[in-house]
Every structure is written in structure tokens, then in C-alpha cells.
Amino acid sequence: MPPIDEETPLKNGTYAVVADEDDDEDSRDYAPLTQRIQDTIKMYWTLGFVAFGGPTAHIAIFQDHLVRVHEWIAEDQYLELFALCQGLPGPTSTQLLIGTASTHGGMLGGSIAFLMWSLPGFAVVTAASLYLYNIIDASRPPIWLVGVAPAAVALIFKAFYGFGKKLDDLGVAIAVFAACVSVLINNDEHIPGNSSQIVYPMLLIGGGSLTLFDCYSSKPIGTYEQSSSAESVEKAKADRKLAYKIGLGIYHGLFMFLLWLGILVGSITLVQRGCTNVYLEIFEIFFRVGSLVFGGGVVIVPMLQNEVVPKWMNDDQFFQGLALAQSLPGPFFNFAGFLGGTYAGFWGAVVANIGLMGPGFILIFAMLPFWINVRRYAWFKAVIKGLNASAIGLIGGSCVFLYAKSVRDAADAIVFVFCGALASFYSLGAPQTIATGALLGGIFAFFGLGQPVLTHEISGDFVEFEVFLSILCTGGLFMRS
């Protein structure tokens, strides 16, 4: 496929195609859709099997796999999509995966990547809900999962440092503030657990507003991009390539937004008017929750618990399903499949998963054409700098409480330090890092190594001291990368 006309946009926001057979690079960029879909499948098919650790770990794994190793997407585009997905309702990591896949394969490529990403975990949780709902004990995970959590957290630390070192002075200040707020609201017994639904969007809006104001001030604190005419032409050309590959215009984005709004209002209205169809009941609950949750991950847990316990299941079943969903690769929102399957069988699982995933899936496609059309403007770049800084700070905050949850003994700390060194200093890829953590953790668990043998009072102090040392050692390794 030849390149597109660099001057004339079509009515739907895309660009016309013109012939230019001499430009081999453009010919590769504008490969046929079938070839781009094949490339998308090759790039994304493994992630649904190896991306353990939850949404924050997924962000780090995607960055390593798509940006560093395979150069599938430019880092500035990745960070912009990450910041924008943080501000959308739905599962952030899943929306980021769809967005990055769409930059090559369009809506079809993004949809295929989404299916490959979500189906492996969905199949397991659905089978568990139907036959083996107690397959995994939350307090005793299977041996092959013991080292996965600390390895995933090591990748989060690496990503946080990699993102953070690119921030300017103002960005660092915004990130530090966001990280401190994140730690506070996730570890203070006086602050409700669902407060992140309000606080996180406020942090993102505040960060973006601050950098926008600073950009147009007489003496800006931050540094802002000043492109030459030649650079502007090249970036405009790159944006047109991106628009061509995504293939969505402004009108498509408006349609997707109205589709989401119509489904949300329509399903709520039908239920409130007394429609008693069990699948509509399931869909309305999960679509409504998916439309109201920001940041994804465990923030949906209290909302879902209020909806389904004790009506659909007891607390034991709910938390067993939660442990199973957390132990699997892929999106944590697959938890919906377990809840729906326990209540209404296989089709209940399907409807629940579609309901919870649906808002995020629709809204990412609604956002993409607007992102393409405004990303070149100075005001948008300034806003994105603040959004990125706040989002990076949220990753830093998650490092604190995720470390405390995943590194509980000396064996976990060794896996964390070892995998962090491999990923940061020896540039081991994310899938290989996760596999190494699983292998090393399994060996420790099998032989009973690295387990505390002291009394409870002494071992608590020992673990805290060991955690402190492991953070210092790992921090030194990450600094060298």
C-alpha cells in the first residue's frame, strides 16, 4: 500500500492515499491490513500467558516487550496512551494493550489482541466457577506461582525508574506528590478503600492543569518541547501514518462514545423498569461497575462484593475466585467470569465478562481518533506531561504497597533482587523474567528454603530489616541500568 496524501484529509478524519513507489520505508509502514494483523498476532499472542502480577505489572511488561525489546511503538506514544487510559473508566492495562495494538492493526488488530490477551485467563476462571471454584487456596498458592509475584514487582520497580528518570523538575515534584497520596489512601484505615475512584482522576487532572499553566507562564519550571519547522513536518507525517494505520476518524470516535452511553443508560433503564431477565441483570451490574471504575485492578473488588454477596455467593466463594483471578496472567477483570459463572453458568460468565470489559473496550476506540488529532498541539503535549507525571507517581506508590504484599520472606526477596538484576542490568525480557521468578520461587518452595524460622516477634523485625536491605540492593542495581 503506497503512502497517504500529506496535505488533504478526508471527511472522516483519515487521509487519502497517493502513489510513491520510491519510498521503501513508507511502503513498509503502509503494508496491507492482513500483513499488519499477522504482525499484531505475532507480537501479542504470548502476553495472555505470561503477563502475571496485575495491572501495574502489566504496564511494565508491555513497556519492556513493546517499547524496549521490539520497538513496536515509540515511547512517547506509549506514555501518552498510558496517561490517557488512566483517565478512562475500565481496565487501564487492557485499554493500553488495545491502544498499542490498534496503532498497527486498527480496530480489528486491537480487538484480536484483546481476545488473545483475555481468553486464557477467562477460560480458567470460567472452568473454576463451573467445576472447581476452590481450585486455589488464597493462603497456599500452587508451587509454580510462588515466585511470580516478586518477579512481577521487580519489573514494576524497573518501569518506575525508567519512566521517572525522563521527568523534568516539575514532573518529579508532581510524581512524588501523586506517589505519596497513593500510598496514603491505600494504607490508611481511616480512608475508604474506594476513595481512589475520586482521588486518582483528581491527581491526573491536577497534574495536567499544572503543566498546562506552567507551559504558558513567563518563567516555566518544566521543560517543554520546541520543535523546528523540519521536525514539525516529520512529526506531522508520523501522525498521518498513525492515523492511517488506526483507521478511525472523529465521527467513529463520537459513535463509539454514544454507543457506550446508550448501552449504559439503556441497560439501567430496563432493569429499573422491572425487566427480570437474569442475563440482563448480570450485564447491567457489570457494565455499570465497568463504567464507573477508574484505574482498574483491585479497586473494583469492593464494588463487586457489594453487588454479588450474599445474593449470588458467599464470602468464601467470592474471595476464592478473587485469589484465582489474581494468580492468573491477563486482565484482572476476568474475575467477572468467575462471578457470573458461579451465579448463572457458562453464559453468565460470558455476559459478566462482556459487561465488565465492555466500557473500557468501547471507550478506548472512542478516544483514539481524538488523540491522533490533538497530540501534535503544544497545549496537549503540556497536559500530557502532567498526566504522565501523575501516572508515573501512581506507579511509584504502587511499588510501596505491592512490595509489602508480594515479598513476605527471604525467598521472595531473593527472587525480587535476582529478577530485578536480570531485567535491569542484563536486559532480560519480561516473559523470561517472569519465568525465571516462577522457576526460582518453585525451587525455594519445594526445598523449603528462605522461610523464616524465628519466633513471630523476632521474625517480623527480621523481615522488615531484610526488606530494607533488599530495596537498597535492588535500587543500586536499577540505578546502574
PDB file of C-alpha atoms in Angstrom, residues 348-467:
ATOM      1  CA  GLY A 348     -23.489 -15.996  32.887  1.00  0.00           C
ATOM      2  CA  ALA A 349     -19.676 -15.931  32.797  1.00  0.00           C
ATOM      3  CA  VAL A 350     -19.674 -14.717  29.191  1.00  0.00           C
ATOM      4  CA  VAL A 351     -22.223 -11.972  29.832  1.00  0.00           C
ATOM      5  CA  ALA A 352     -20.457 -10.808  33.015  1.00  0.00           C
ATOM      6  CA  ASN A 353     -17.080 -10.592  31.268  1.00  0.00           C
ATOM      7  CA  ILE A 354     -18.528  -8.707  28.315  1.00  0.00           C
ATOM      8  CA  GLY A 355     -20.292  -6.365  30.720  1.00  0.00           C
ATOM      9  CA  LEU A 356     -17.230  -5.517  32.811  1.00  0.00           C
ATOM     10  CA  MET A 357     -14.809  -5.301  29.864  1.00  0.00           C
ATOM     11  CA  GLY A 358     -17.251  -3.567  27.524  1.00  0.00           C
ATOM     12  CA  PRO A 359     -16.989   0.056  28.720  1.00  0.00           C
ATOM     13  CA  GLY A 360     -13.195   0.119  28.584  1.00  0.00           C
ATOM     14  CA  PHE A 361     -13.166  -1.664  25.215  1.00  0.00           C
ATOM     15  CA  ILE A 362     -15.599   0.820  23.649  1.00  0.00           C
ATOM     16  CA  LEU A 363     -14.103   3.966  25.189  1.00  0.00           C
ATOM     17  CA  ILE A 364     -10.526   3.283  24.072  1.00  0.00           C
ATOM     18  CA  PHE A 365     -11.725   3.231  20.464  1.00  0.00           C
ATOM     19  CA  ALA A 366     -13.737   6.389  21.137  1.00  0.00           C
ATOM     20  CA  MET A 367     -10.603   8.131  22.422  1.00  0.00           C
ATOM     21  CA  LEU A 368      -8.035   7.067  19.774  1.00  0.00           C
ATOM     22  CA  PRO A 369      -9.138   9.322  16.878  1.00  0.00           C
ATOM     23  CA  PHE A 370      -9.235  12.372  19.166  1.00  0.00           C
ATOM     24  CA  TRP A 371      -5.781  11.522  20.489  1.00  0.00           C
ATOM     25  CA  ILE A 372      -4.378  11.370  16.941  1.00  0.00           C
ATOM     26  CA  ASN A 373      -5.839  14.737  16.012  1.00  0.00           C
ATOM     27  CA  VAL A 374      -4.627  16.720  19.044  1.00  0.00           C
ATOM     28  CA  ARG A 375      -1.332  15.084  20.006  1.00  0.00           C
ATOM     29  CA  ARG A 376       0.723  17.486  17.866  1.00  0.00           C
ATOM     30  CA  TYR A 377      -0.503  20.645  19.615  1.00  0.00           C
ATOM     31  CA  ALA A 378       1.645  22.335  22.252  1.00  0.00           C
ATOM     32  CA  TRP A 379      -1.174  22.622  24.801  1.00  0.00           C
ATOM     33  CA  PHE A 380      -1.901  18.897  24.522  1.00  0.00           C
ATOM     34  CA  LYS A 381       1.759  17.986  24.924  1.00  0.00           C
ATOM     35  CA  ALA A 382       1.897  20.157  28.043  1.00  0.00           C
ATOM     36  CA  VAL A 383      -1.186  18.488  29.512  1.00  0.00           C
ATOM     37  CA  ILE A 384       0.205  15.043  28.701  1.00  0.00           C
ATOM     38  CA  LYS A 385       3.426  15.886  30.569  1.00  0.00           C
ATOM     39  CA  GLY A 386       1.402  16.476  33.733  1.00  0.00           C
ATOM     40  CA  LEU A 387      -0.799  13.427  33.200  1.00  0.00           C
ATOM     41  CA  ASN A 388       2.289  11.283  32.652  1.00  0.00           C
ATOM     42  CA  ALA A 389       3.978  12.609  35.775  1.00  0.00           C
ATOM     43  CA  SER A 390       0.912  11.866  37.909  1.00  0.00           C
ATOM     44  CA  ALA A 391       0.506   8.411  36.365  1.00  0.00           C
ATOM     45  CA  ILE A 392       4.189   7.626  36.960  1.00  0.00           C
ATOM     46  CA  GLY A 393       3.764   8.728  40.560  1.00  0.00           C
ATOM     47  CA  LEU A 394       0.860   6.298  40.936  1.00  0.00           C
ATOM     48  CA  ILE A 395       3.157   3.521  39.714  1.00  0.00           C
ATOM     49  CA  GLY A 396       5.725   4.596  42.302  1.00  0.00           C
ATOM     50  CA  GLY A 397       3.110   4.481  45.044  1.00  0.00           C
ATOM     51  CA  SER A 398       2.081   1.012  43.958  1.00  0.00           C
ATOM     52  CA  CYS A 399       5.711  -0.118  44.293  1.00  0.00           C
ATOM     53  CA  VAL A 400       5.468   0.517  48.031  1.00  0.00           C
ATOM     54  CA  PHE A 401       2.354  -1.475  48.879  1.00  0.00           C
ATOM     55  CA  LEU A 402       2.811  -4.135  46.186  1.00  0.00           C
ATOM     56  CA  TYR A 403       6.287  -4.871  47.520  1.00  0.00           C
ATOM     57  CA  ALA A 404       4.899  -5.273  51.022  1.00  0.00           C
ATOM     58  CA  LYS A 405       2.236  -7.684  49.739  1.00  0.00           C
ATOM     59  CA  SER A 406       4.426  -9.788  47.449  1.00  0.00           C
ATOM     60  CA  VAL A 407       7.753 -10.001  49.353  1.00  0.00           C
ATOM     61  CA  ARG A 408       6.961 -11.774  52.617  1.00  0.00           C
ATOM     62  CA  ASP A 409      10.103 -13.781  53.340  1.00  0.00           C
ATOM     63  CA  ALA A 410      13.750 -14.166  52.364  1.00  0.00           C
ATOM     64  CA  ALA A 411      12.917 -16.415  49.391  1.00  0.00           C
ATOM     65  CA  ASP A 412      10.634 -13.772  47.894  1.00  0.00           C
ATOM     66  CA  ALA A 413      13.262 -11.069  48.463  1.00  0.00           C
ATOM     67  CA  ILE A 414      15.915 -13.157  46.686  1.00  0.00           C
ATOM     68  CA  VAL A 415      13.610 -13.689  43.719  1.00  0.00           C
ATOM     69  CA  PHE A 416      12.866  -9.950  43.664  1.00  0.00           C
ATOM     70  CA  VAL A 417      16.537  -8.916  43.702  1.00  0.00           C
ATOM     71  CA  PHE A 418      17.658 -11.626  41.261  1.00  0.00           C
ATOM     72  CA  CYS A 419      14.898 -10.958  38.720  1.00  0.00           C
ATOM     73  CA  GLY A 420      15.323  -7.198  39.094  1.00  0.00           C
ATOM     74  CA  ALA A 421      19.017  -7.549  38.279  1.00  0.00           C
ATOM     75  CA  LEU A 422      18.324  -9.757  35.256  1.00  0.00           C
ATOM     76  CA  ALA A 423      15.709  -7.377  33.864  1.00  0.00           C
ATOM     77  CA  SER A 424      17.557  -4.139  34.600  1.00  0.00           C
ATOM     78  CA  PHE A 425      21.246  -4.902  34.234  1.00  0.00           C
ATOM     79  CA  TYR A 426      21.191  -7.843  31.801  1.00  0.00           C
ATOM     80  CA  SER A 427      18.141  -6.639  29.800  1.00  0.00           C
ATOM     81  CA  LEU A 428      16.213  -9.883  30.177  1.00  0.00           C
ATOM     82  CA  GLY A 429      12.759  -9.613  28.624  1.00  0.00           C
ATOM     83  CA  ALA A 430       9.586  -9.552  30.708  1.00  0.00           C
ATOM     84  CA  PRO A 431       8.331 -13.079  29.814  1.00  0.00           C
ATOM     85  CA  GLN A 432      11.741 -14.569  30.588  1.00  0.00           C
ATOM     86  CA  THR A 433      11.936 -12.613  33.847  1.00  0.00           C
ATOM     87  CA  ILE A 434       8.538 -13.919  34.958  1.00  0.00           C
ATOM     88  CA  ALA A 435       9.512 -17.482  34.005  1.00  0.00           C
ATOM     89  CA  THR A 436      12.782 -17.150  35.934  1.00  0.00           C
ATOM     90  CA  GLY A 437      10.891 -15.937  39.001  1.00  0.00           C
ATOM     91  CA  ALA A 438       8.453 -18.842  38.769  1.00  0.00           C
ATOM     92  CA  LEU A 439      11.318 -21.350  38.474  1.00  0.00           C
ATOM     93  CA  LEU A 440      13.394 -19.858  41.290  1.00  0.00           C
ATOM     94  CA  GLY A 441      10.405 -19.448  43.579  1.00  0.00           C
ATOM     95  CA  GLY A 442       9.317 -23.014  42.888  1.00  0.00           C
ATOM     96  CA  ILE A 443      12.775 -24.321  43.821  1.00  0.00           C
ATOM     97  CA  PHE A 444      12.772 -22.388  47.106  1.00  0.00           C
ATOM     98  CA  ALA A 445       9.260 -23.594  47.931  1.00  0.00           C
ATOM     99  CA  PHE A 446       9.989 -27.225  47.033  1.00  0.00           C
ATOM    100  CA  PHE A 447      13.076 -27.414  49.269  1.00  0.00           C
ATOM    101  CA  GLY A 448      11.637 -25.137  51.983  1.00  0.00           C
ATOM    102  CA  LEU A 449      14.432 -22.584  51.576  1.00  0.00           C
ATOM    103  CA  GLY A 450      14.249 -18.940  52.548  1.00  0.00           C
ATOM    104  CA  GLN A 451      11.475 -19.399  55.107  1.00  0.00           C
ATOM    105  CA  PRO A 452      11.681 -17.612  58.487  1.00  0.00           C
ATOM    106  CA  VAL A 453      12.462 -19.949  61.392  1.00  0.00           C
ATOM    107  CA  LEU A 454      12.417 -17.355  64.196  1.00  0.00           C
ATOM    108  CA  THR A 455       9.595 -16.564  66.566  1.00  0.00           C
ATOM    109  CA  HIS A 456       6.804 -14.334  65.342  1.00  0.00           C
ATOM    110  CA  GLU A 457       8.009 -11.256  67.187  1.00  0.00           C
ATOM    111  CA  ILE A 458      11.631 -11.618  66.067  1.00  0.00           C
ATOM    112  CA  SER A 459      10.836 -12.753  62.529  1.00  0.00           C
ATOM    113  CA  GLY A 460       8.707  -9.675  61.939  1.00  0.00           C
ATOM    114  CA  ASP A 461      11.661  -7.404  62.688  1.00  0.00           C
ATOM    115  CA  PHE A 462      13.914  -9.651  60.618  1.00  0.00           C
ATOM    116  CA  VAL A 463      11.665  -9.464  57.593  1.00  0.00           C
ATOM    117  CA  GLU A 464      11.409  -5.680  57.864  1.00  0.00           C
ATOM    118  CA  PHE A 465      15.219  -5.411  58.049  1.00  0.00           C
ATOM    119  CA  GLU A 466      15.659  -7.823  55.148  1.00  0.00           C
ATOM    120  CA  VAL A 467      13.107  -5.924  53.085  1.00  0.00           C
TER     121      VAL A 467
END
